mmCIF file with all atom_site columns, C-alpha atoms and ligand atoms in Angstrom:
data_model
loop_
_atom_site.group_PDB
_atom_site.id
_atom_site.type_symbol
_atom_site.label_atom_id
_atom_site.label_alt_id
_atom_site.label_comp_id
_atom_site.label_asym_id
_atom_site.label_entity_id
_atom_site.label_seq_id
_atom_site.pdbx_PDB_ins_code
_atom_site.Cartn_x
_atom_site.Cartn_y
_atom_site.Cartn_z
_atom_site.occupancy
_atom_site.B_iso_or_equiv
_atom_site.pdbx_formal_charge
_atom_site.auth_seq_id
_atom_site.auth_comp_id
_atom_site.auth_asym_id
_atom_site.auth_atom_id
_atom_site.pdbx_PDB_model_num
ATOM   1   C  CA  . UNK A 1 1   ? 118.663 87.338  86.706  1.00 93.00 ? 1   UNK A CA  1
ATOM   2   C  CA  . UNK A 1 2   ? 115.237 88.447  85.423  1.00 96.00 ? 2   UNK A CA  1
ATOM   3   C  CA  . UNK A 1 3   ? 115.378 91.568  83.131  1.00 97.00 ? 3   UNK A CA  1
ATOM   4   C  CA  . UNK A 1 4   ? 112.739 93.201  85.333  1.00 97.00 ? 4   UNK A CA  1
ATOM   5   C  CA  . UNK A 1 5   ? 115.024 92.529  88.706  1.00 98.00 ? 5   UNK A CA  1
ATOM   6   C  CA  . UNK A 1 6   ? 117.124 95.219  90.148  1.00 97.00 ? 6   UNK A CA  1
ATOM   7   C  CA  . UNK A 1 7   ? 118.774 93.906  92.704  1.00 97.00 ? 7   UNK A CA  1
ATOM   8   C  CA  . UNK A 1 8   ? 118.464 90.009  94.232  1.00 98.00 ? 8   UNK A CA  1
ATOM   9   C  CA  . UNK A 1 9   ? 117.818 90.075  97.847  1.00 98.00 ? 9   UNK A CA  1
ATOM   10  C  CA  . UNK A 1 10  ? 117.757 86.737  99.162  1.00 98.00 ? 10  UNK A CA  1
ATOM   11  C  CA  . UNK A 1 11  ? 119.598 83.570  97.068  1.00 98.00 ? 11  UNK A CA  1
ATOM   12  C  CA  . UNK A 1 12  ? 118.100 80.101  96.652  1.00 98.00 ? 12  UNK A CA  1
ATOM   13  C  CA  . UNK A 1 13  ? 120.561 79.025  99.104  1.00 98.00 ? 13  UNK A CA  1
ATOM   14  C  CA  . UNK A 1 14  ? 120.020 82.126  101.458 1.00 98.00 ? 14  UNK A CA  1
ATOM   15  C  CA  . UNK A 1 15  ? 116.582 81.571  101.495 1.00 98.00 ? 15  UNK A CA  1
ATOM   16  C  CA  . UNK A 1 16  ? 117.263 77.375  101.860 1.00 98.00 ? 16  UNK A CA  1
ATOM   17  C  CA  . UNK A 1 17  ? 118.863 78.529  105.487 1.00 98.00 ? 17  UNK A CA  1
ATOM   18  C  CA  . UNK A 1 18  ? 115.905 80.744  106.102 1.00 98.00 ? 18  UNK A CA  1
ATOM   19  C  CA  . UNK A 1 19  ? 113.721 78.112  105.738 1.00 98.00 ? 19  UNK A CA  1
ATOM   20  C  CA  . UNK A 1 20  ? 115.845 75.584  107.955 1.00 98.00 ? 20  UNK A CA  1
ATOM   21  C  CA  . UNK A 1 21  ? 116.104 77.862  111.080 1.00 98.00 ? 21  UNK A CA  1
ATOM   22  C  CA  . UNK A 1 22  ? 111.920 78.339  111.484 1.00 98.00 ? 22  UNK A CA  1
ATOM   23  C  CA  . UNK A 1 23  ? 111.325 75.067  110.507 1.00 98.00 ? 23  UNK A CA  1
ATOM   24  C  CA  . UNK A 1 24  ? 113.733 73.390  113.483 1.00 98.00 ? 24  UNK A CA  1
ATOM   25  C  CA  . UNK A 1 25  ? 112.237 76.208  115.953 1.00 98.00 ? 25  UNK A CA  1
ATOM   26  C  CA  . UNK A 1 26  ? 108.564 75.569  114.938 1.00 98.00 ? 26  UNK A CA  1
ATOM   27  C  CA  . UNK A 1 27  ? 109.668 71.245  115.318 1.00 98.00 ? 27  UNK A CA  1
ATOM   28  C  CA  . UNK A 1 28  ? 111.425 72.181  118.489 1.00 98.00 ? 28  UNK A CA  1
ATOM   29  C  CA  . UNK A 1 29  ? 108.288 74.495  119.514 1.00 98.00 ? 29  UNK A CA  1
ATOM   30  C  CA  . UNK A 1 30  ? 105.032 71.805  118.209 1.00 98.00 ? 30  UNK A CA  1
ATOM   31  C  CA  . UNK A 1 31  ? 106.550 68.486  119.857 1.00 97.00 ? 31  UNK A CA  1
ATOM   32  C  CA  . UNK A 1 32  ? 103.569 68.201  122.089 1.00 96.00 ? 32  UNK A CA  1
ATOM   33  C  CA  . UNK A 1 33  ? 100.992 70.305  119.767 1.00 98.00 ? 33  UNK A CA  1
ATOM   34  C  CA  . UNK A 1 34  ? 98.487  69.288  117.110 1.00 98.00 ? 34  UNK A CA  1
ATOM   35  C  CA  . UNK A 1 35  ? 100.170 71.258  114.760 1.00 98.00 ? 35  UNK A CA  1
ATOM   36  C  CA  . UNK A 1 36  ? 98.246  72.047  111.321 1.00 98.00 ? 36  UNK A CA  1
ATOM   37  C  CA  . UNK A 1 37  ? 99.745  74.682  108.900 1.00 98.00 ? 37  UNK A CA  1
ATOM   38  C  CA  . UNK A 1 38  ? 97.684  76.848  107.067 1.00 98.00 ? 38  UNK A CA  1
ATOM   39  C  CA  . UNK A 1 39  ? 99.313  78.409  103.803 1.00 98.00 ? 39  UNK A CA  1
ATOM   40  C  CA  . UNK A 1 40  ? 98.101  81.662  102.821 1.00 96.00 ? 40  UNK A CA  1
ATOM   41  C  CA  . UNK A 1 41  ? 97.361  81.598  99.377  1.00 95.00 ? 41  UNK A CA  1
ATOM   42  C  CA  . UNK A 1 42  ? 99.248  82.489  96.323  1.00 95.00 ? 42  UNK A CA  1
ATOM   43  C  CA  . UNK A 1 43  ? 102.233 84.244  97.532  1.00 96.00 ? 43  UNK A CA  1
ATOM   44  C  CA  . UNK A 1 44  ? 103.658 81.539  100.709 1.00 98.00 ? 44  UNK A CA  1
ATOM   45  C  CA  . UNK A 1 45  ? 103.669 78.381  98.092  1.00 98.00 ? 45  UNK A CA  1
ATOM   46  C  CA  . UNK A 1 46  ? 107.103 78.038  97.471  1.00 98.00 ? 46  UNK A CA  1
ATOM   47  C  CA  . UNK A 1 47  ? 107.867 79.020  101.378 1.00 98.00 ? 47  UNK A CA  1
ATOM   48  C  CA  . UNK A 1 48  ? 104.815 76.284  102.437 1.00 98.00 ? 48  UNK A CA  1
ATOM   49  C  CA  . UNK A 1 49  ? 106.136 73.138  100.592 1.00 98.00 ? 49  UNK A CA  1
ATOM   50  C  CA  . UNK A 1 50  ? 110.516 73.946  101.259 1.00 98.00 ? 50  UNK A CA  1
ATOM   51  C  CA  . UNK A 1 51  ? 108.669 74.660  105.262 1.00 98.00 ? 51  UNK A CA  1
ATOM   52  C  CA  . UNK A 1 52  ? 106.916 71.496  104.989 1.00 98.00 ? 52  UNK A CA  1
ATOM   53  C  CA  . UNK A 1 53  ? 109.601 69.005  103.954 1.00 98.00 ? 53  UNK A CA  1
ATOM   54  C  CA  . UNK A 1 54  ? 111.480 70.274  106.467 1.00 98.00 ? 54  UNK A CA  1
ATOM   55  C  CA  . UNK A 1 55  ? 109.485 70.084  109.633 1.00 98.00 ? 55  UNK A CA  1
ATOM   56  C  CA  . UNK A 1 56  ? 109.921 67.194  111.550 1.00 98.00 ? 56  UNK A CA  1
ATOM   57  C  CA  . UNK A 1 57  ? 106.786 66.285  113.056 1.00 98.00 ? 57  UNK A CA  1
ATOM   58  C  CA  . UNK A 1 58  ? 103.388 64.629  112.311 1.00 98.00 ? 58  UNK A CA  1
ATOM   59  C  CA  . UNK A 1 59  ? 100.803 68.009  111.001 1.00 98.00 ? 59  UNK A CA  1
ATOM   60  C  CA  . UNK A 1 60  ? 98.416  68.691  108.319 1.00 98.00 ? 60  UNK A CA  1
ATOM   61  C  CA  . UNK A 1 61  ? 98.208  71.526  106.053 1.00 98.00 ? 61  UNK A CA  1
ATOM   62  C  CA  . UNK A 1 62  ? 95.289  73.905  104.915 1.00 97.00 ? 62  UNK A CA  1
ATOM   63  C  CA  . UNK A 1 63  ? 95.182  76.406  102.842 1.00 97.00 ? 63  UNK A CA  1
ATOM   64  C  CA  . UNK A 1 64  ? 93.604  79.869  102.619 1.00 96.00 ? 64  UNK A CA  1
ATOM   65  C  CA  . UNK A 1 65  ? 92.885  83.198  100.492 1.00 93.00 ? 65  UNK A CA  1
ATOM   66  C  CA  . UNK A 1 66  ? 93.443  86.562  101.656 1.00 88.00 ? 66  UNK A CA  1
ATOM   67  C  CA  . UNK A 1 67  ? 93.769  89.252  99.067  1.00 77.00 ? 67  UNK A CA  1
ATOM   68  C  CA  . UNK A 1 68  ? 95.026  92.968  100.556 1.00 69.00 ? 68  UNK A CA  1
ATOM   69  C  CA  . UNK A 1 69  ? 96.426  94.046  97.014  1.00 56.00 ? 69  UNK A CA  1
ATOM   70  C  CA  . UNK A 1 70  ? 94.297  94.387  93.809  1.00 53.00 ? 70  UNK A CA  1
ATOM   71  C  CA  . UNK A 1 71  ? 95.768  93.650  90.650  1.00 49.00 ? 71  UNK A CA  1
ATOM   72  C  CA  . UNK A 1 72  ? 98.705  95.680  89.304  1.00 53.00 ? 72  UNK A CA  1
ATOM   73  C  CA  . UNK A 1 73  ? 98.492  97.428  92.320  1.00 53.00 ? 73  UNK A CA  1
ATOM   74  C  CA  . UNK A 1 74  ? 101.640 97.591  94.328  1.00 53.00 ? 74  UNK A CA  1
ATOM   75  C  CA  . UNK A 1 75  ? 100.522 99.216  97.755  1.00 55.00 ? 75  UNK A CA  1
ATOM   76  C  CA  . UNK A 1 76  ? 97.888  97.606  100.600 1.00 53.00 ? 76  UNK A CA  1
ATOM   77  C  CA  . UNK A 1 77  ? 94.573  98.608  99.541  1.00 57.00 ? 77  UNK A CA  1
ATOM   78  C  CA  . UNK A 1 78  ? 93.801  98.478  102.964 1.00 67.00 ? 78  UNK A CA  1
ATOM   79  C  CA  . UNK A 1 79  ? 90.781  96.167  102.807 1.00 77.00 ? 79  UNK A CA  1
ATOM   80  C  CA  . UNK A 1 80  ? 91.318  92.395  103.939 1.00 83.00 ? 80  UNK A CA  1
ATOM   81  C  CA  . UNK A 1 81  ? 88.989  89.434  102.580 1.00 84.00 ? 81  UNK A CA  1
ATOM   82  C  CA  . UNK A 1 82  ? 89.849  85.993  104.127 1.00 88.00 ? 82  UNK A CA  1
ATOM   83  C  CA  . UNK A 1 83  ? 88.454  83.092  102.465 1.00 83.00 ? 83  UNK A CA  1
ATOM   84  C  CA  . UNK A 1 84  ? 88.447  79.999  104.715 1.00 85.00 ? 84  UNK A CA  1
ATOM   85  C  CA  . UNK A 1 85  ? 86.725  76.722  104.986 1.00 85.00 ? 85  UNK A CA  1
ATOM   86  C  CA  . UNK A 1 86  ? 88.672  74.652  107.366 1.00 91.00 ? 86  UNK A CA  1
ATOM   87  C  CA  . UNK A 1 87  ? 87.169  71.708  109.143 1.00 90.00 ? 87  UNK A CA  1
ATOM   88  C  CA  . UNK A 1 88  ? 87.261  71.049  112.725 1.00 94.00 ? 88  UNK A CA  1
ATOM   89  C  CA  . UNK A 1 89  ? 89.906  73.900  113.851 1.00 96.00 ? 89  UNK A CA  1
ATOM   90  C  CA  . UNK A 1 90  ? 88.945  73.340  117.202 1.00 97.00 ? 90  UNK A CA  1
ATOM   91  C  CA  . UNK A 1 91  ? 91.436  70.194  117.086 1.00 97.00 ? 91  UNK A CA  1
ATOM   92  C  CA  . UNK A 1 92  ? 94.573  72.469  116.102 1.00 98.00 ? 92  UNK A CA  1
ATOM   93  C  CA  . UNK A 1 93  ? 97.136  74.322  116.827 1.00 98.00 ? 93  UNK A CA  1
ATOM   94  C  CA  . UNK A 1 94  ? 97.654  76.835  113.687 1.00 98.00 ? 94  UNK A CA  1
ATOM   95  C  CA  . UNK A 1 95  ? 100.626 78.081  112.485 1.00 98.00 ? 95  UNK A CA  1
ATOM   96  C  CA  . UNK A 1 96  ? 99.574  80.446  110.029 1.00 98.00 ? 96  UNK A CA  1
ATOM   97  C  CA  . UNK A 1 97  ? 102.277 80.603  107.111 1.00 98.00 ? 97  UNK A CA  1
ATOM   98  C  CA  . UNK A 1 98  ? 102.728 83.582  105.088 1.00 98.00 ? 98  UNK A CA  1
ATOM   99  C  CA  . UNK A 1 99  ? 105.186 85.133  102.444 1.00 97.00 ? 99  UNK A CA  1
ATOM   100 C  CA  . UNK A 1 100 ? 105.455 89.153  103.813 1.00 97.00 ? 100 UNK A CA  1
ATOM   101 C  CA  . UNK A 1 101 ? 104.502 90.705  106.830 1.00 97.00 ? 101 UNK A CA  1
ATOM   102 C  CA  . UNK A 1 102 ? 103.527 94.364  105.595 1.00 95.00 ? 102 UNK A CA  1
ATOM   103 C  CA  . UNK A 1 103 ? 101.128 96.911  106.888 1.00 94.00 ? 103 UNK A CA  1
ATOM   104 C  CA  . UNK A 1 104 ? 100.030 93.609  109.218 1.00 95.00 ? 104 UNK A CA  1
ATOM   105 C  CA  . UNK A 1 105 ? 96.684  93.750  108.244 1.00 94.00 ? 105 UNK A CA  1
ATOM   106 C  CA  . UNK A 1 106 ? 96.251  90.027  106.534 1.00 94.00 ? 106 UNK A CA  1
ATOM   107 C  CA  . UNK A 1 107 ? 97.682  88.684  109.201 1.00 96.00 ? 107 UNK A CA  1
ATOM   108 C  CA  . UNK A 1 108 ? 95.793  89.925  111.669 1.00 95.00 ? 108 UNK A CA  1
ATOM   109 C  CA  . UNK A 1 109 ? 92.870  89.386  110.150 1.00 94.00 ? 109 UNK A CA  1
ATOM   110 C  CA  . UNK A 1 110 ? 93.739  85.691  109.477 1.00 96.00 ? 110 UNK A CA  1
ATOM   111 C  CA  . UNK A 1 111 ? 94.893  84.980  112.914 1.00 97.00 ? 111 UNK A CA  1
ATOM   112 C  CA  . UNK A 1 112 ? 90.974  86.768  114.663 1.00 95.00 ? 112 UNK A CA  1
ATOM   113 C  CA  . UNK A 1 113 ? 89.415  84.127  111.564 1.00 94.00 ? 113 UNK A CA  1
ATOM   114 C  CA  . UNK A 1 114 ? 91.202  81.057  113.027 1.00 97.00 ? 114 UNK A CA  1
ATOM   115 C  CA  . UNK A 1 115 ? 90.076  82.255  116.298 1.00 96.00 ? 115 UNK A CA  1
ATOM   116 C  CA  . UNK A 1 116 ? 87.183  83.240  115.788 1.00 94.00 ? 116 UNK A CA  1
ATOM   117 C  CA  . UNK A 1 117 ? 86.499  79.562  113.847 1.00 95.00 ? 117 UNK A CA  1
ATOM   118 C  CA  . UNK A 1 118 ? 87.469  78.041  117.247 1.00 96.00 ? 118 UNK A CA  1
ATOM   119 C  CA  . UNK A 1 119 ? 91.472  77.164  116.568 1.00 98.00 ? 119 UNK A CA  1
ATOM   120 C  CA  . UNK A 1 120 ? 93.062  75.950  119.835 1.00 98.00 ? 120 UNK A CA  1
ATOM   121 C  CA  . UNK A 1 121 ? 95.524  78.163  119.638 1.00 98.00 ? 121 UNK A CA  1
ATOM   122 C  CA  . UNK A 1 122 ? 97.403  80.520  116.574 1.00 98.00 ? 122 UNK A CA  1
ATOM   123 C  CA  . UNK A 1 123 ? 100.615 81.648  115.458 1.00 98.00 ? 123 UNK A CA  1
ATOM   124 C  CA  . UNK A 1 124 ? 102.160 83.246  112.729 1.00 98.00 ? 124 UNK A CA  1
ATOM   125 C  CA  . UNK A 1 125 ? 105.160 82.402  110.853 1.00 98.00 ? 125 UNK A CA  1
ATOM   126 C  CA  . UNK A 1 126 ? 106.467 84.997  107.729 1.00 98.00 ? 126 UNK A CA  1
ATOM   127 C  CA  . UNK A 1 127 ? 109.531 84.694  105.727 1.00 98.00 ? 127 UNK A CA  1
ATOM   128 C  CA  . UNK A 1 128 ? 109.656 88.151  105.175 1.00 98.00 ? 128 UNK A CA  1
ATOM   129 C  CA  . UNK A 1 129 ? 109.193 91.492  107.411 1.00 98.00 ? 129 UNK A CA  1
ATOM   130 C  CA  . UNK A 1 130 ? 108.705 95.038  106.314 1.00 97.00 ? 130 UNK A CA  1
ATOM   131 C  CA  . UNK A 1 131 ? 108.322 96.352  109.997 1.00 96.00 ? 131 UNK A CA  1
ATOM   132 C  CA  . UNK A 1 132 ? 108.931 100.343 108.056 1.00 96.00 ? 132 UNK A CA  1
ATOM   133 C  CA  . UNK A 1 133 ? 105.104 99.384  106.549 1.00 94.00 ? 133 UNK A CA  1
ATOM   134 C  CA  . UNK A 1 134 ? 103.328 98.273  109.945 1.00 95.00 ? 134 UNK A CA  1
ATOM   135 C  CA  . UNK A 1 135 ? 99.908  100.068 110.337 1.00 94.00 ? 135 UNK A CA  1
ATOM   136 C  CA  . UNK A 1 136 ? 99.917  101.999 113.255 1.00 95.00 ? 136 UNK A CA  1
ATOM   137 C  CA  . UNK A 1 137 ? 96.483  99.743  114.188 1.00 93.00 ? 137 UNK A CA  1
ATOM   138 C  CA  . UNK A 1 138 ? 98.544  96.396  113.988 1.00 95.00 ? 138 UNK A CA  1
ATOM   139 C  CA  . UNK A 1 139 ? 99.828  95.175  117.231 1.00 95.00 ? 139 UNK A CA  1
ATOM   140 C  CA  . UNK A 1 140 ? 99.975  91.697  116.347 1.00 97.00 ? 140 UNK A CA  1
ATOM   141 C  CA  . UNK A 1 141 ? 103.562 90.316  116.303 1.00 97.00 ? 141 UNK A CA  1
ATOM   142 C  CA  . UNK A 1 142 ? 105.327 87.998  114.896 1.00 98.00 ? 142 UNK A CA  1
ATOM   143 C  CA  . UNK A 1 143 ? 106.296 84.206  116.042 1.00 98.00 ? 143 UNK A CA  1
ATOM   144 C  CA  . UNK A 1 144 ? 108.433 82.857  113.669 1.00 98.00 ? 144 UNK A CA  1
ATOM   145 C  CA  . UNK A 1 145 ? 110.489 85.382  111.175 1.00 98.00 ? 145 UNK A CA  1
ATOM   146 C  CA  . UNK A 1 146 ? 112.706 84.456  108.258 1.00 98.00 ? 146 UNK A CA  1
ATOM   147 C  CA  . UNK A 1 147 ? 114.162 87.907  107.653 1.00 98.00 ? 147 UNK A CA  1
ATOM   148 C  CA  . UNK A 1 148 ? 113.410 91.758  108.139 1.00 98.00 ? 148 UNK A CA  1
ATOM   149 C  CA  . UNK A 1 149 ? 114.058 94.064  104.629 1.00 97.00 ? 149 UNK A CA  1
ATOM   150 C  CA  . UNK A 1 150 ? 113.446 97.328  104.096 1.00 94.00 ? 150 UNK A CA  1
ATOM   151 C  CA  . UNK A 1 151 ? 110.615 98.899  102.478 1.00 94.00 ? 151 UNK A CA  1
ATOM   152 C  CA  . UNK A 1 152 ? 110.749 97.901  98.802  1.00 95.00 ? 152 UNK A CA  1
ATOM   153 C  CA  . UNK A 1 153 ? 108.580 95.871  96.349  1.00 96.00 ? 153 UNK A CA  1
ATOM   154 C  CA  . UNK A 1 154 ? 109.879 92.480  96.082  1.00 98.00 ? 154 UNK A CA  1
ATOM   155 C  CA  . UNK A 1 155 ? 109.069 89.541  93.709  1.00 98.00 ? 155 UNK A CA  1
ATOM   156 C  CA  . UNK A 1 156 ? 109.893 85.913  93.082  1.00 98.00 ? 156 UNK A CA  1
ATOM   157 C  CA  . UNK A 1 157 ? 110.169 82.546  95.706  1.00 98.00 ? 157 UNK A CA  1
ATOM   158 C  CA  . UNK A 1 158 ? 105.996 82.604  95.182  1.00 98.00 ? 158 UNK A CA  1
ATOM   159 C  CA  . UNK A 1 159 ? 105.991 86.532  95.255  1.00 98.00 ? 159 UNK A CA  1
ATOM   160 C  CA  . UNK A 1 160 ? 104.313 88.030  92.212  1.00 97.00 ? 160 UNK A CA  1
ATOM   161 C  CA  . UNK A 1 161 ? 103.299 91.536  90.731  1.00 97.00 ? 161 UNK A CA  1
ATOM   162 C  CA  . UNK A 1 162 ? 100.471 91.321  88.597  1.00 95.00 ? 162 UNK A CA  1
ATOM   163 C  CA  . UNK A 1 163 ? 100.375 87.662  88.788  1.00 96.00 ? 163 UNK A CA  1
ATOM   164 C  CA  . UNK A 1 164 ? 103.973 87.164  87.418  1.00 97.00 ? 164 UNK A CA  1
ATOM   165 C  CA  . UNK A 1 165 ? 107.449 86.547  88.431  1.00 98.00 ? 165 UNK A CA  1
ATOM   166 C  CA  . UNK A 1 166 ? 106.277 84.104  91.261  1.00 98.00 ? 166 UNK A CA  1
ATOM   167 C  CA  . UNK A 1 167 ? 108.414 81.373  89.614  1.00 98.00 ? 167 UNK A CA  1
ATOM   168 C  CA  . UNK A 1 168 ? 111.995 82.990  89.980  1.00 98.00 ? 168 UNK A CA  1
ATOM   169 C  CA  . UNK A 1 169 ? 113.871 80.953  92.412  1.00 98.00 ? 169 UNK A CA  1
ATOM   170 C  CA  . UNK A 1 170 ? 115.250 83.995  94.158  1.00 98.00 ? 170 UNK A CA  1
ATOM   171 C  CA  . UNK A 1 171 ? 113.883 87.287  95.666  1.00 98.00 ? 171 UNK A CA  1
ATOM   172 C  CA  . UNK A 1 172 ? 114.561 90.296  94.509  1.00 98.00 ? 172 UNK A CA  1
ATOM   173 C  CA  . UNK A 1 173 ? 113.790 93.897  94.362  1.00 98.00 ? 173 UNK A CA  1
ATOM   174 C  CA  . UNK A 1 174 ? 111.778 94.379  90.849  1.00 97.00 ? 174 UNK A CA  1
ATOM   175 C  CA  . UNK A 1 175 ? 112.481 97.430  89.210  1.00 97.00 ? 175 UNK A CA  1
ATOM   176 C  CA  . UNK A 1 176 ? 110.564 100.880 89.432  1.00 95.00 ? 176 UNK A CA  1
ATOM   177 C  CA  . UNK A 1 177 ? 109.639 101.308 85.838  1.00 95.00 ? 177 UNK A CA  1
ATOM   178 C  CA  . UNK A 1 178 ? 107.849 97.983  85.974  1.00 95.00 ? 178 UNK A CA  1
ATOM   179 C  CA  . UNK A 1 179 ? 105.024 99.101  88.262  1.00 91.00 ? 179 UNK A CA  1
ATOM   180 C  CA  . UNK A 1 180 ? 105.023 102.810 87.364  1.00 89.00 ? 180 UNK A CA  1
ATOM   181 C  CA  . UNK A 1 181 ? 104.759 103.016 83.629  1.00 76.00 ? 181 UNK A CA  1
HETATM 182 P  P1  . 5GP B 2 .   ? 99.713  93.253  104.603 1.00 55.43 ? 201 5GP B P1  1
HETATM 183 O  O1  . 5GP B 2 .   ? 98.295  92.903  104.855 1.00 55.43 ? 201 5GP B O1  1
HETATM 184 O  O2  . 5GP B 2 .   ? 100.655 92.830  105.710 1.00 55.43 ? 201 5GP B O2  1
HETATM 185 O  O3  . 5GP B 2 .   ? 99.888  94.695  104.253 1.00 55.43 ? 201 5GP B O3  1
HETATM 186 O  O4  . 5GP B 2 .   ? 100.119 92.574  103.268 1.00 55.43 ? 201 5GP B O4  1
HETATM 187 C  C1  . 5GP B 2 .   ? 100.519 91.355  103.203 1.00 55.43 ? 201 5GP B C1  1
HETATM 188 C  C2  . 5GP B 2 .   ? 100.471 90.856  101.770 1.00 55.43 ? 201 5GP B C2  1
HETATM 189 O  O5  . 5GP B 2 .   ? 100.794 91.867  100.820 1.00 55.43 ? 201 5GP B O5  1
HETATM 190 C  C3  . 5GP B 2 .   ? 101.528 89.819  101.626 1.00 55.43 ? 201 5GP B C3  1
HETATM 191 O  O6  . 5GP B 2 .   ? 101.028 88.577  101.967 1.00 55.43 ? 201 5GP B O6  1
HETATM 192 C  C4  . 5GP B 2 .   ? 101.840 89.915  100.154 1.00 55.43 ? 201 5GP B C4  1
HETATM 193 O  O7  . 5GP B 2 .   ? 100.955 89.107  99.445  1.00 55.43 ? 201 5GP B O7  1
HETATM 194 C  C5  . 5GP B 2 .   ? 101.596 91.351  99.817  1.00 55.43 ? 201 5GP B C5  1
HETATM 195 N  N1  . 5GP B 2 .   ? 102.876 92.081  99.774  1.00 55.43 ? 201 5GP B N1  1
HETATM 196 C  C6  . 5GP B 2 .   ? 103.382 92.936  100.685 1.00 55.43 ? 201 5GP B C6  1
HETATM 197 N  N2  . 5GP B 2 .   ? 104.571 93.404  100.316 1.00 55.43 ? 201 5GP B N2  1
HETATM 198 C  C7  . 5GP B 2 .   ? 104.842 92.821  99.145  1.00 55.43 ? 201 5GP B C7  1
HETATM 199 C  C8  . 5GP B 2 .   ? 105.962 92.867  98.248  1.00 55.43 ? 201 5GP B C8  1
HETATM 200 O  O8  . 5GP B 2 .   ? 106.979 93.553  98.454  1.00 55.43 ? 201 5GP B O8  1
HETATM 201 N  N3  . 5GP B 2 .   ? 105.879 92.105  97.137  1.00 55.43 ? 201 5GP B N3  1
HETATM 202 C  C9  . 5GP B 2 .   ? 104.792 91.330  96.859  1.00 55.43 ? 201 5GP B C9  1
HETATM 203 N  N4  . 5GP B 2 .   ? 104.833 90.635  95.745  1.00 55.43 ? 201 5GP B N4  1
HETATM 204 N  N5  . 5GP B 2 .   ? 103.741 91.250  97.657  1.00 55.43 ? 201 5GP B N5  1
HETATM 205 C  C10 . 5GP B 2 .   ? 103.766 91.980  98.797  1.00 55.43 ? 201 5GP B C10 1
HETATM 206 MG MG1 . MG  B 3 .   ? 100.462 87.057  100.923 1.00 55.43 ? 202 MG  B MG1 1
#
């Protein structure tokens, strides 16, 4: 384990059977769809590609920025920018796919982009919930949900603080001292 990890939440293999149950729900769910995934960049990279190879249908993939934290900053900042170029939307049915589900505010503001762009239809997909940190503004829900923790700072699996840690195969709780000193 990392020196700056408390406690490991989720295993490689815990989060391996994570990943299997929303990807055979979102192949049972997108038989009939135009499916196209869109990644929400950095964070949902590991979850995106282990998602991907396990879907079982014809899709494409897009990718997207949305930045709610500033660096070395471990709480929402509250503001939302969504950076998003994606061709043609009008042809797909998105399944937006993201690493934590927190205040909700990303999210949301993802899913009213892909709308607003003219997607056929969106849904959202997290591997992680913190429903303890949902805004009271969010009402947005939801689709597809790997598992619900409780309200601590978690790295690794594509999670970072600062930029680091994304690498660690795991997730895990990283420890206080890191982000207070
Ligand atoms: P929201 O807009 O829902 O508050 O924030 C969502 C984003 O905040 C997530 O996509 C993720 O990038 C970041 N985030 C929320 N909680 C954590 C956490 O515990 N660890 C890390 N590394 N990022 C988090
Ligand atoms: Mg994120």
């Amino acid at each position: 384990m990392h020196k700056d990890v408390e406690k490991v939440l989720f295993s490689e293999k815990e989060l391996s059977v994570m990943v299997d149950k929303i990807a055979a729900d979102v192949t049972a769910d997108y038989k009939d769809k135009n499916l196209l995934l869109v990644c929400v960049l950095k964070g949902s990279v590991c979850f995106m590609a282990d998602l991907m190879r396990k879907i079982d249908l014809d899709y494409k993939i897009e990718f997207l920025r949305a930045k709610s934290y500033l660096a070395g900053c471990s709480e929402s900042c509250g503001e939302v920018e969504v950076k998003s170029e994606i061709a043609n939307l009008e042809e797909y049915d998105v399944l937006i796919v993201e690493d934590i589900f927190d205040s909700g505010r990303t999210l949301e503001k993802v899913t009213a982009k892909m709308l607003s762009d003219g997607a056929k239809s969106v849904k959202c997909c997290s591997l992680l919930d913190k429903p303890e940190r949902r805004a009271p503004s969010v009402k947005l829900q939801l689709d597809y949900v790997g598992k619900q923790i409780p309200n601590a700072f978690v790295v690794g699996y594509g999670l970072d603080y600062d930029e680091n840690y994304r690498g660690l195969p795991y997730v895990g709780i990283l420890k206080r001292e890191v982000y207070e000193k």
